[in-house]
mmCIF file of C-alpha atoms in Angstrom:
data_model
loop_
_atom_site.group_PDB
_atom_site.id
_atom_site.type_symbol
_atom_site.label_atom_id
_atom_site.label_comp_id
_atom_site.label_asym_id
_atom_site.label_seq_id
_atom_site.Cartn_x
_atom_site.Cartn_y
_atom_site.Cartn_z
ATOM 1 C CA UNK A 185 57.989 -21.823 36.826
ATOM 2 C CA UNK A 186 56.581 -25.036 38.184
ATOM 3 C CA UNK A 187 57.358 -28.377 36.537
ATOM 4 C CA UNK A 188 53.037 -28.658 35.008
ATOM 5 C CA UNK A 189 53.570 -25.033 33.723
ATOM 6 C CA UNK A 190 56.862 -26.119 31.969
ATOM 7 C CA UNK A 191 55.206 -29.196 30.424
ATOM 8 C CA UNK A 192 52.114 -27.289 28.831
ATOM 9 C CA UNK A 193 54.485 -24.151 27.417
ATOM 10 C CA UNK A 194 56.553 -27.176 25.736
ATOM 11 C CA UNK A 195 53.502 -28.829 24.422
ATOM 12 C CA UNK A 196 52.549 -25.055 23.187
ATOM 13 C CA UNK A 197 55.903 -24.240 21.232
ATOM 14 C CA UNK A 198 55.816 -27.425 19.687
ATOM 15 C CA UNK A 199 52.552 -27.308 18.133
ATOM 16 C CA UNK A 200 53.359 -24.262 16.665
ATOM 17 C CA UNK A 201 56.767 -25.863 15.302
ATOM 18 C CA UNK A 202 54.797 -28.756 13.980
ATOM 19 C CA UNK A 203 55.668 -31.702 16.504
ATOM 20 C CA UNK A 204 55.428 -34.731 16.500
ATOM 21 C CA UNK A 205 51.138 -36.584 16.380
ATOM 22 C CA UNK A 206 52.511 -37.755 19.383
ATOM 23 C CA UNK A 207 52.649 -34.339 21.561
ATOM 24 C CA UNK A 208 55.440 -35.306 23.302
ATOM 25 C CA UNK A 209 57.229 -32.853 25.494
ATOM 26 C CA UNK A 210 61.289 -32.789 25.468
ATOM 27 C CA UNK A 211 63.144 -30.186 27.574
ATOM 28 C CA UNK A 212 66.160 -28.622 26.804
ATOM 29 C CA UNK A 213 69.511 -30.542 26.871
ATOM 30 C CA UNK A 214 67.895 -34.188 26.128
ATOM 31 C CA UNK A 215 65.859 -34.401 29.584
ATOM 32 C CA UNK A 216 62.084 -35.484 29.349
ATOM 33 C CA UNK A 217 58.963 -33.856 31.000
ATOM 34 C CA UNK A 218 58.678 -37.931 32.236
ATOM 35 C CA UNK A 219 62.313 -37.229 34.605
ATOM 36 C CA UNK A 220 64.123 -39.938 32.418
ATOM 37 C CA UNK A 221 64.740 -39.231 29.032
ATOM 38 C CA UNK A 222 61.166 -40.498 27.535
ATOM 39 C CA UNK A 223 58.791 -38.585 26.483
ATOM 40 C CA UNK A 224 55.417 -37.662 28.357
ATOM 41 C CA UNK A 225 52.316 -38.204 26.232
ATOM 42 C CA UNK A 226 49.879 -35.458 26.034
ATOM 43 C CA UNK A 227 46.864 -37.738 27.933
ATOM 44 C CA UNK A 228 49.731 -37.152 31.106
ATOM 45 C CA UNK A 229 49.879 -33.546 31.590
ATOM 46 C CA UNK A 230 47.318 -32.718 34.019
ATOM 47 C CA UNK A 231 47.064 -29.126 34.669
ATOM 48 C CA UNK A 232 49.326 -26.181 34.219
ATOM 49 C CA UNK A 233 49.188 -22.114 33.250
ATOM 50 C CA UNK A 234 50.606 -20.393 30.225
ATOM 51 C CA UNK A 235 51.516 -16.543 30.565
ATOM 52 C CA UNK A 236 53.372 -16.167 27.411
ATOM 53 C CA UNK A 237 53.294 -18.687 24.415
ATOM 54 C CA UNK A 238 50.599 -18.449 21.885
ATOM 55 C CA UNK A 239 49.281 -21.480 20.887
ATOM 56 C CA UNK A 240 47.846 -21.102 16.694
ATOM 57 C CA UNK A 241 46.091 -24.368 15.350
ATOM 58 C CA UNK A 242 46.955 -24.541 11.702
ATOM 59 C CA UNK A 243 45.207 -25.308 8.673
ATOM 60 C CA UNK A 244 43.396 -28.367 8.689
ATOM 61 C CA UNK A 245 43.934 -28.838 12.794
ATOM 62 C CA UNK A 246 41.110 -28.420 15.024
ATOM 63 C CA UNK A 247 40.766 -28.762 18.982
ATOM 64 C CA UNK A 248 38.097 -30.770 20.475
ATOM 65 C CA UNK A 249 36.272 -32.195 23.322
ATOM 66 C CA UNK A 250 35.449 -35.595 23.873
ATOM 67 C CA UNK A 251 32.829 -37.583 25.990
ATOM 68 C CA UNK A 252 31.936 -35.230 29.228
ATOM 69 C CA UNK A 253 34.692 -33.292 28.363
ATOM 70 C CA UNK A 254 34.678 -29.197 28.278
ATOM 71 C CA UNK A 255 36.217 -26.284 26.592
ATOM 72 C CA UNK A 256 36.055 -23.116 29.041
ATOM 73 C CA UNK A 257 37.167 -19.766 27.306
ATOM 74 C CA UNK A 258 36.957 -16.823 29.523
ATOM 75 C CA UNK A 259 38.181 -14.619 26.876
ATOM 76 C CA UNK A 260 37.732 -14.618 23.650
ATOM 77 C CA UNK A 261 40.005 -12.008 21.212
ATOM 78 C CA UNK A 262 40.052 -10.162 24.080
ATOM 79 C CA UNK A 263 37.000 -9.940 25.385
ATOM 80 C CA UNK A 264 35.278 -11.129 28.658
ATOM 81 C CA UNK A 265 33.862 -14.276 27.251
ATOM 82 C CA UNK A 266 30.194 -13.298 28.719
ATOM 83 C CA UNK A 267 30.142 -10.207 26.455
ATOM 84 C CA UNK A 268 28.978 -12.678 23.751
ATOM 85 C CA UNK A 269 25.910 -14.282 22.820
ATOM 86 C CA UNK A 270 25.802 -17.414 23.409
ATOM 87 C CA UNK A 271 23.353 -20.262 21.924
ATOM 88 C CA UNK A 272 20.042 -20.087 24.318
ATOM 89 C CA UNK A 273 18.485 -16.878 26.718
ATOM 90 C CA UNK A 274 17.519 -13.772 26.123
ATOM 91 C CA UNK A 275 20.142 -10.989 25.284
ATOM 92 C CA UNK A 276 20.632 -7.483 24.079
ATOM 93 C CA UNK A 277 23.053 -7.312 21.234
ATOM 94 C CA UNK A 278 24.544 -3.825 20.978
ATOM 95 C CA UNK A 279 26.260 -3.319 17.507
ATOM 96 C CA UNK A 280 25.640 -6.289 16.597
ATOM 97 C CA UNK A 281 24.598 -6.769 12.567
ATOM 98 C CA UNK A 282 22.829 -10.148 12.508
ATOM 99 C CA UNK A 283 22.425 -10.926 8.058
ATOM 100 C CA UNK A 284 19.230 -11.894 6.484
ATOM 101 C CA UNK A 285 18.709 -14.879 5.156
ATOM 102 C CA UNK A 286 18.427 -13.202 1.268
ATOM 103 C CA UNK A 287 17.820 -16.297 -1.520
ATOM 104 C CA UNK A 288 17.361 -15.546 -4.823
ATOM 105 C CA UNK A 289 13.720 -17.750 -6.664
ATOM 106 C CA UNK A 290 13.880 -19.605 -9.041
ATOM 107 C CA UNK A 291 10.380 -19.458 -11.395
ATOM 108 C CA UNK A 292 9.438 -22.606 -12.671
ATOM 109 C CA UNK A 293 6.015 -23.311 -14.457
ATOM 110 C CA UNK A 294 5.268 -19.728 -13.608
ATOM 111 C CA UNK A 295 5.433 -19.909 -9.815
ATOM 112 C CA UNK A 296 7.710 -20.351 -7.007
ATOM 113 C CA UNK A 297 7.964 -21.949 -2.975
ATOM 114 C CA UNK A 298 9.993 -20.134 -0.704
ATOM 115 C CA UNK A 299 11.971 -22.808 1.741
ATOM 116 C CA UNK A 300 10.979 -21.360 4.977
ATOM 117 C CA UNK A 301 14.226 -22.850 6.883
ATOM 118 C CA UNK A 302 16.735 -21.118 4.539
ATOM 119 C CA UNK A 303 15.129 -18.137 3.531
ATOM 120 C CA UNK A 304 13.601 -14.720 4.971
ATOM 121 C CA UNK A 305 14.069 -12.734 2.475
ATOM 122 C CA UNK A 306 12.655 -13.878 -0.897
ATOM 123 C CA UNK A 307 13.598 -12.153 -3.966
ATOM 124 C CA UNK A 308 11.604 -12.697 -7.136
ATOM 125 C CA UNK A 309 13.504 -11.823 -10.384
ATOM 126 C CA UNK A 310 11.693 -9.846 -13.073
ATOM 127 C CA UNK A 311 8.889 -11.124 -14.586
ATOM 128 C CA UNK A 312 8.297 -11.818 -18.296
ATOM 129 C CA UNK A 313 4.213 -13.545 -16.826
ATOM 130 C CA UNK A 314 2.191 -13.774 -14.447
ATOM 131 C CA UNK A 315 3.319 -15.950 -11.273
ATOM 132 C CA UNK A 316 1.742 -17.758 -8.646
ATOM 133 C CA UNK A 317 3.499 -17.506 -4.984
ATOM 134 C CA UNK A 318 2.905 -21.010 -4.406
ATOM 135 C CA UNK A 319 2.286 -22.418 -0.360
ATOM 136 C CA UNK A 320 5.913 -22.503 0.817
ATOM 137 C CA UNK A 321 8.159 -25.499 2.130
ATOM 138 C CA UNK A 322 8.743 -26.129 5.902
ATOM 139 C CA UNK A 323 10.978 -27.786 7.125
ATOM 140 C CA UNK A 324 11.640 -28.756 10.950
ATOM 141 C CA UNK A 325 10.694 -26.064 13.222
ATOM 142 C CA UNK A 326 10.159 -23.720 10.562
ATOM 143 C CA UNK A 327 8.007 -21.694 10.384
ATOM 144 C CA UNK A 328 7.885 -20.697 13.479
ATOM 145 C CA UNK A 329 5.161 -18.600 14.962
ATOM 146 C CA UNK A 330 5.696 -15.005 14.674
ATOM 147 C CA UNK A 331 8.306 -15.896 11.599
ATOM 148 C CA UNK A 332 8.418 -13.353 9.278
ATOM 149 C CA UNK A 333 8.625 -13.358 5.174
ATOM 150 C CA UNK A 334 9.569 -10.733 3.193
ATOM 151 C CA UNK A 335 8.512 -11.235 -0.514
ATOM 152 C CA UNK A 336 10.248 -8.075 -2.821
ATOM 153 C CA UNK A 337 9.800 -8.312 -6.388
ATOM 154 C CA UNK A 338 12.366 -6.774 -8.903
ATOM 155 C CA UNK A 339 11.031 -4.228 -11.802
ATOM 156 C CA UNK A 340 9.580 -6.212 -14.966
ATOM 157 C CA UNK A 341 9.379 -4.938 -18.368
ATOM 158 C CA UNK A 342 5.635 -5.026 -17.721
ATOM 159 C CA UNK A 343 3.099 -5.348 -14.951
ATOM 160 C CA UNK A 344 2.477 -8.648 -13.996
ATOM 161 C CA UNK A 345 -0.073 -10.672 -12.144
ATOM 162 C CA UNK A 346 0.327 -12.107 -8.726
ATOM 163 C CA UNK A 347 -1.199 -14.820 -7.324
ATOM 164 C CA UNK A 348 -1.397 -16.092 -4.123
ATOM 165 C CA UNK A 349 -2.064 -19.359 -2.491
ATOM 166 C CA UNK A 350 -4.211 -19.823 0.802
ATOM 167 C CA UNK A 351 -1.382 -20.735 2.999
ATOM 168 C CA UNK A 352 -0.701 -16.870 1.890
ATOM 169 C CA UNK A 353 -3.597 -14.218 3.459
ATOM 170 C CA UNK A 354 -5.319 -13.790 0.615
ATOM 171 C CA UNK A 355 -4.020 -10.863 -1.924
ATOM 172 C CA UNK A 356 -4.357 -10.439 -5.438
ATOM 173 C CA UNK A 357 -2.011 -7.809 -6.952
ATOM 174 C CA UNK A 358 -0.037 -6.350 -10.061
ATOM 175 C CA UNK A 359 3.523 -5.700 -9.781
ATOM 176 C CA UNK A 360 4.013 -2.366 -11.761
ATOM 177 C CA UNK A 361 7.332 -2.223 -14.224
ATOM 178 C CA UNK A 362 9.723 0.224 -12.801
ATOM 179 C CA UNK A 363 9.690 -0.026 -9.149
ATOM 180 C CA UNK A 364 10.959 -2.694 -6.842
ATOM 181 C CA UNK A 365 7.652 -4.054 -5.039
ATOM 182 C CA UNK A 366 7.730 -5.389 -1.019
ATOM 183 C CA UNK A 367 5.702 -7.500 0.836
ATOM 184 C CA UNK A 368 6.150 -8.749 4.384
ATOM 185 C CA UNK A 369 4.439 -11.300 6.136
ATOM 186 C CA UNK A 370 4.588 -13.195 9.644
ATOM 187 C CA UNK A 371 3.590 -16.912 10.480
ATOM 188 C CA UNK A 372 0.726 -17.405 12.794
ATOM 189 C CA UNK A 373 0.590 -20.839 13.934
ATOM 190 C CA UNK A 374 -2.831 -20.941 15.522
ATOM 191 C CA UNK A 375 -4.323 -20.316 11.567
ATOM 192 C CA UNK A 376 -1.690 -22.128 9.993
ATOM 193 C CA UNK A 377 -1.401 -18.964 7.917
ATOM 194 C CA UNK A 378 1.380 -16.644 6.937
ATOM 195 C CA UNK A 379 -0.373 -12.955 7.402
ATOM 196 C CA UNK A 380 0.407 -9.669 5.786
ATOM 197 C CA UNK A 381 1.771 -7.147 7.507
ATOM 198 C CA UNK A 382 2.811 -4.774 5.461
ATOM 199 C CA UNK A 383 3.117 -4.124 1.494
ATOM 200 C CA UNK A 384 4.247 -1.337 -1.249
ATOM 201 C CA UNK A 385 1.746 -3.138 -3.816
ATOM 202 C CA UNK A 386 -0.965 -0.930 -4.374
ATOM 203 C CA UNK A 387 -4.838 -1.071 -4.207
ATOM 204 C CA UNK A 388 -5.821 -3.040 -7.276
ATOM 205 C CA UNK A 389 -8.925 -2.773 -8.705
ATOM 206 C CA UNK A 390 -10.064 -6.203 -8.680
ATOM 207 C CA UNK A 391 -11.743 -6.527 -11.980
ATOM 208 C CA UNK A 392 -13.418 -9.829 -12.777
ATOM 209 C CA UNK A 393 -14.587 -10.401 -15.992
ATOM 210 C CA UNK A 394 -17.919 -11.902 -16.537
ATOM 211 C CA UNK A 395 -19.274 -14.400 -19.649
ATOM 212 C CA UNK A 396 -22.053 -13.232 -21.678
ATOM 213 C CA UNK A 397 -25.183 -14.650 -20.014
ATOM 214 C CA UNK A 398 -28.707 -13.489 -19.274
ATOM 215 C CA UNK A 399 -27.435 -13.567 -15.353
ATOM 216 C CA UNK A 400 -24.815 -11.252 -14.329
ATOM 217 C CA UNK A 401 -23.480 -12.558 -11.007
ATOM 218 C CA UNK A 402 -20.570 -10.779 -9.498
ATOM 219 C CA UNK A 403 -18.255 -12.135 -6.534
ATOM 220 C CA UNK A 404 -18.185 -9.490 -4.220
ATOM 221 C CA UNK A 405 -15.317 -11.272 -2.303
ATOM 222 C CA UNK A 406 -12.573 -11.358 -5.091
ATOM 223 C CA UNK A 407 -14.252 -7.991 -7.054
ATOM 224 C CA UNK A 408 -14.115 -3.897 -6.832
ATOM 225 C CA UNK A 409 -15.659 -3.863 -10.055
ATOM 226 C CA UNK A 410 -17.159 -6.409 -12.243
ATOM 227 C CA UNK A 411 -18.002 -6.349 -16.271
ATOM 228 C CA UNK A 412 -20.160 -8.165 -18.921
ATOM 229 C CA UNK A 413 -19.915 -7.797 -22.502
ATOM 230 C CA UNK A 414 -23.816 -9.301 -23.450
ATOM 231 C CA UNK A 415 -23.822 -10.377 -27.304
ATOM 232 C CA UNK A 416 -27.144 -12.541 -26.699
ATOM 233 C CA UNK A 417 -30.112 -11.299 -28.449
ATOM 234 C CA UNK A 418 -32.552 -8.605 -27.293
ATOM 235 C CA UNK A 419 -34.029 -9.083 -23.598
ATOM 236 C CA UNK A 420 -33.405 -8.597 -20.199
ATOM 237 C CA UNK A 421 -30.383 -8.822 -18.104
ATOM 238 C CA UNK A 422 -30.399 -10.026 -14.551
ATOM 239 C CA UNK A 423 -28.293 -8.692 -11.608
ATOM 240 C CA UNK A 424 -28.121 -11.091 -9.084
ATOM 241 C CA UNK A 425 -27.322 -10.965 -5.485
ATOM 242 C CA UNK A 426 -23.798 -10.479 -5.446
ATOM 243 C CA UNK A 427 -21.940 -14.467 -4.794
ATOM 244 C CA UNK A 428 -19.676 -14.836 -1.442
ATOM 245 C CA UNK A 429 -21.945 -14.239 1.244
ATOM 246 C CA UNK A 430 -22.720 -11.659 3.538
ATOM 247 C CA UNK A 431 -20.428 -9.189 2.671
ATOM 248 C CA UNK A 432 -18.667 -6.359 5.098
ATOM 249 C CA UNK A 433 -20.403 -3.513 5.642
ATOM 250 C CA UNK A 434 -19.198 -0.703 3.628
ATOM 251 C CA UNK A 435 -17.835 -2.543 0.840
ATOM 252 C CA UNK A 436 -18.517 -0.945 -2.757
ATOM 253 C CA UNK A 437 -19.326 -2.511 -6.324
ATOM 254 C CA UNK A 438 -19.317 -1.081 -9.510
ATOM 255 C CA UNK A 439 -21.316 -3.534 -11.828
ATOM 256 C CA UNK A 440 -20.183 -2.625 -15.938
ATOM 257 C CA UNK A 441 -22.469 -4.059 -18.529
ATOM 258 C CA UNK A 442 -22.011 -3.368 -22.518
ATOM 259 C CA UNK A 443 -24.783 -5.092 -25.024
ATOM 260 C CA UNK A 444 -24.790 -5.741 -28.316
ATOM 261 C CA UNK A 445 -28.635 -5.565 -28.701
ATOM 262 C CA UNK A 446 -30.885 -3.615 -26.438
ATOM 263 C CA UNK A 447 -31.279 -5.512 -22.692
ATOM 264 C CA UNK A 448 -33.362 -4.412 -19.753
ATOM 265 C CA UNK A 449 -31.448 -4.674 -16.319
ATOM 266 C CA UNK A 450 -33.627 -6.466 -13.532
ATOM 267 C CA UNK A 451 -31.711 -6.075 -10.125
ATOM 268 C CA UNK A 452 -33.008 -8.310 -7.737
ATOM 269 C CA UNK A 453 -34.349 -6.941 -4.542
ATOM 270 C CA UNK A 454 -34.682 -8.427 -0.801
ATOM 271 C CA UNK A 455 -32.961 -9.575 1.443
ATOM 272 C CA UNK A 456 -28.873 -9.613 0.298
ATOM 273 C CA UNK A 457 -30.319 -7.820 -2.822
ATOM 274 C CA UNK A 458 -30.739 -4.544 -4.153
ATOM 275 C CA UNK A 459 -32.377 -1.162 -3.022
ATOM 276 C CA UNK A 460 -32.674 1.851 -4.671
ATOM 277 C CA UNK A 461 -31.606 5.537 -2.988
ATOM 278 C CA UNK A 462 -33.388 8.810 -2.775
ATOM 279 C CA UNK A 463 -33.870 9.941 -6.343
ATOM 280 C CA UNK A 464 -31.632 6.531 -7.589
ATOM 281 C CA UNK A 465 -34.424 4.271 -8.882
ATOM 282 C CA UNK A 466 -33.704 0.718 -9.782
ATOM 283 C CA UNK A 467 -36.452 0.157 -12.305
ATOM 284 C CA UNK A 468 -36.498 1.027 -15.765
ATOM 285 C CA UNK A 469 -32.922 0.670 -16.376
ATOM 286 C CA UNK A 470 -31.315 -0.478 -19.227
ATOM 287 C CA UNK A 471 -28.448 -1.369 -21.743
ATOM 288 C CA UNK A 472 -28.566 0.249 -25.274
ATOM 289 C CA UNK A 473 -27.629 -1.737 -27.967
ATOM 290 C CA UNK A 474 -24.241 -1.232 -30.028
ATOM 291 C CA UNK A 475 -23.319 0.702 -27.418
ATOM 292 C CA UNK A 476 -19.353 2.263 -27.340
ATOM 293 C CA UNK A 477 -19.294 2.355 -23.462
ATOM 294 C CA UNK A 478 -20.842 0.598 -20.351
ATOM 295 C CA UNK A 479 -23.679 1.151 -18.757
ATOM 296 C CA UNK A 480 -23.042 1.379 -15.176
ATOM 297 C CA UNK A 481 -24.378 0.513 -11.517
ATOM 298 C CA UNK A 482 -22.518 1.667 -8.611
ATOM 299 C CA UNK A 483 -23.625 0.120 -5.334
ATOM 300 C CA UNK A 484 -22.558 -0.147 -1.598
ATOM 301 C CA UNK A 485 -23.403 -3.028 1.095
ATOM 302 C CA UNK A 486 -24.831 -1.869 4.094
ATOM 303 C CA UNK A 487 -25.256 -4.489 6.695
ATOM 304 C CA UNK A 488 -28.189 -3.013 8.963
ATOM 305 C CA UNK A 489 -30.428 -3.187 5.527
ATOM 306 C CA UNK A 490 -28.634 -6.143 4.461
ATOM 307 C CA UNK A 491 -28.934 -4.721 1.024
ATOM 308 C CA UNK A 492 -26.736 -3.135 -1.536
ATOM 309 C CA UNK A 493 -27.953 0.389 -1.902
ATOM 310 C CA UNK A 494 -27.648 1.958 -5.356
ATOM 311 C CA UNK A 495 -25.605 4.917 -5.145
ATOM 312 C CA UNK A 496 -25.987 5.663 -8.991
ATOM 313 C CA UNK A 497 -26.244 4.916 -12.484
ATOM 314 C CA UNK A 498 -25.844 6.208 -15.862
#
């Protein structure tokens, strides 16, 4: 064994017996790794091998670089060092279980923000109201594009309303009471937007509720079905051209109106409006008074008309 490879196996077996701060080397029999009986600071020793101590930093002890310094490990509990993933580059990790960032929400005002640094999967406790998924934090880099969200909310003793802000793509739901409810999303940068990709929600209805008026407007964009309860006195009802634009072709309504006193229904025609199908007329239609149940208007949007053909009525 050369004189080096002495020093380092020294410095080795004295760690482990708790030397001295120092790391001083001392051979056997009072000589010094310095020739005369000093000893030879750590800083000194500048190369050597060790085949057959183990070195074990204790608690509390750690080893370090300093400056330009470098720590090369070509094995690492055994294995080639390269087998591991390392901080930057693509790799393929085989067997390799990488945990989810899982954070428990806390509600507060009826809502909650996901932090988008420390969390990817979101988990909502059960509801006792309706909640609001408020725009989440960033922080940093985060999100990322392409980052994805998963959203699951646990069982309530009811269903509850969600809703959803616009840094969200758009989605109204109800959480049902006795299943656990997922919904995933993913970043996209260019529309500063966090998309939907997939959900177990399903299709709600969409029912807006209308005020008693002698207009019934319904917003095609946020609505499957809309309904009026009209306790003004006797006299006609208007359907308007459904609010929110030109809508996309295919989509359905289902317009619900219940009256107190007798109303006649006017649905307005042209362009955006209303036309009537084979043996479907649109005229002469009306809401009896007192009645127990709606009367009701089912249309569908068809964009080369630009009109909302009615399907049917009752």
């Amino acid at each position: 064994m050369t004189k080096k490879a002495f020093q380092v196996l020294c410095l080795l077996v004295g760690l482990v017996l708790g030397g001295t701060s120092a790391a001083q080397i001392i051979y056997p029999g009072g000589g010094s790794s310095s020739g005369g009986g000093g000893p030879t600071a750590f800083s000194d020793i500048e190369s050597g091998t060790n085949s057959a101590a183990t070195m074990i930093i204790g608690t509390g002890a750690s080893l370090d670089v300093a400056g330009s310094g470098s720590n090369n490990a070509t094995h690492l509990g055994g294995t080639v060092a390269t087998g591991y993933a390392t901080l930057a580059g693509n790799q393929t990790l085989l067997s390799t279980f990488v945990k989810p960032l899982i954070v428990t929400q806390t509600i507060s005002s009826n809502a909650f923000a996901i932090n988008l640094a420390t969390t990817r999967i979101a988990v909502v406790p059960a509801l006792s109201a309706g909640v609001t998924v408020s725009a989440p934090t960033p922080s940093g880099s985060f999100p990322y594009d392409g980052q994805e969200t998963t959203i699951v909310f646990l069982p309530s003793s009811a269903p509850q309303s969600i809703t959803w802000n616009a840094a969200w793509s758009a989605r109204g739901g109800l959480g049902d009471n006795d299943t656990i409810s997922w919904v995933k999303f993913a970043y996209v940068a260019s529309i500063d937007k966090h998309v939907m990709l997939a959900t177990t929600l399903g299709v709600e209805p969409n029912i807006t509720t209308l005020t008693s008026s002698t207009t019934y407007t319904c917003p095609h964009l946020t609505s499957r079905k809309c309904k009026m309860t009209m306790t003004g006195a006797a006299g006609t009802v208007t359907i308007a051209i459904p609010s929110g634009g030109t809508p996309t072709d295919g989509k359905q309504l289902s317009l619900w109106i219940k009256c107190t006193n007798l109303q006649s229904l006017t649905l307005t025609t042209g362009a955006g409006g209303f036309i009537e199908s084979p043996n479907v007329p649109i005229t002469g239609l009306s809401c009896p008074a007192g009645g127990a149940s709606y009367t009701a208007i089912g249309a569908e949007y068809d964009s080369g008309l630009d009109r909302w053909q009615v399907l049917a009525t009752n």
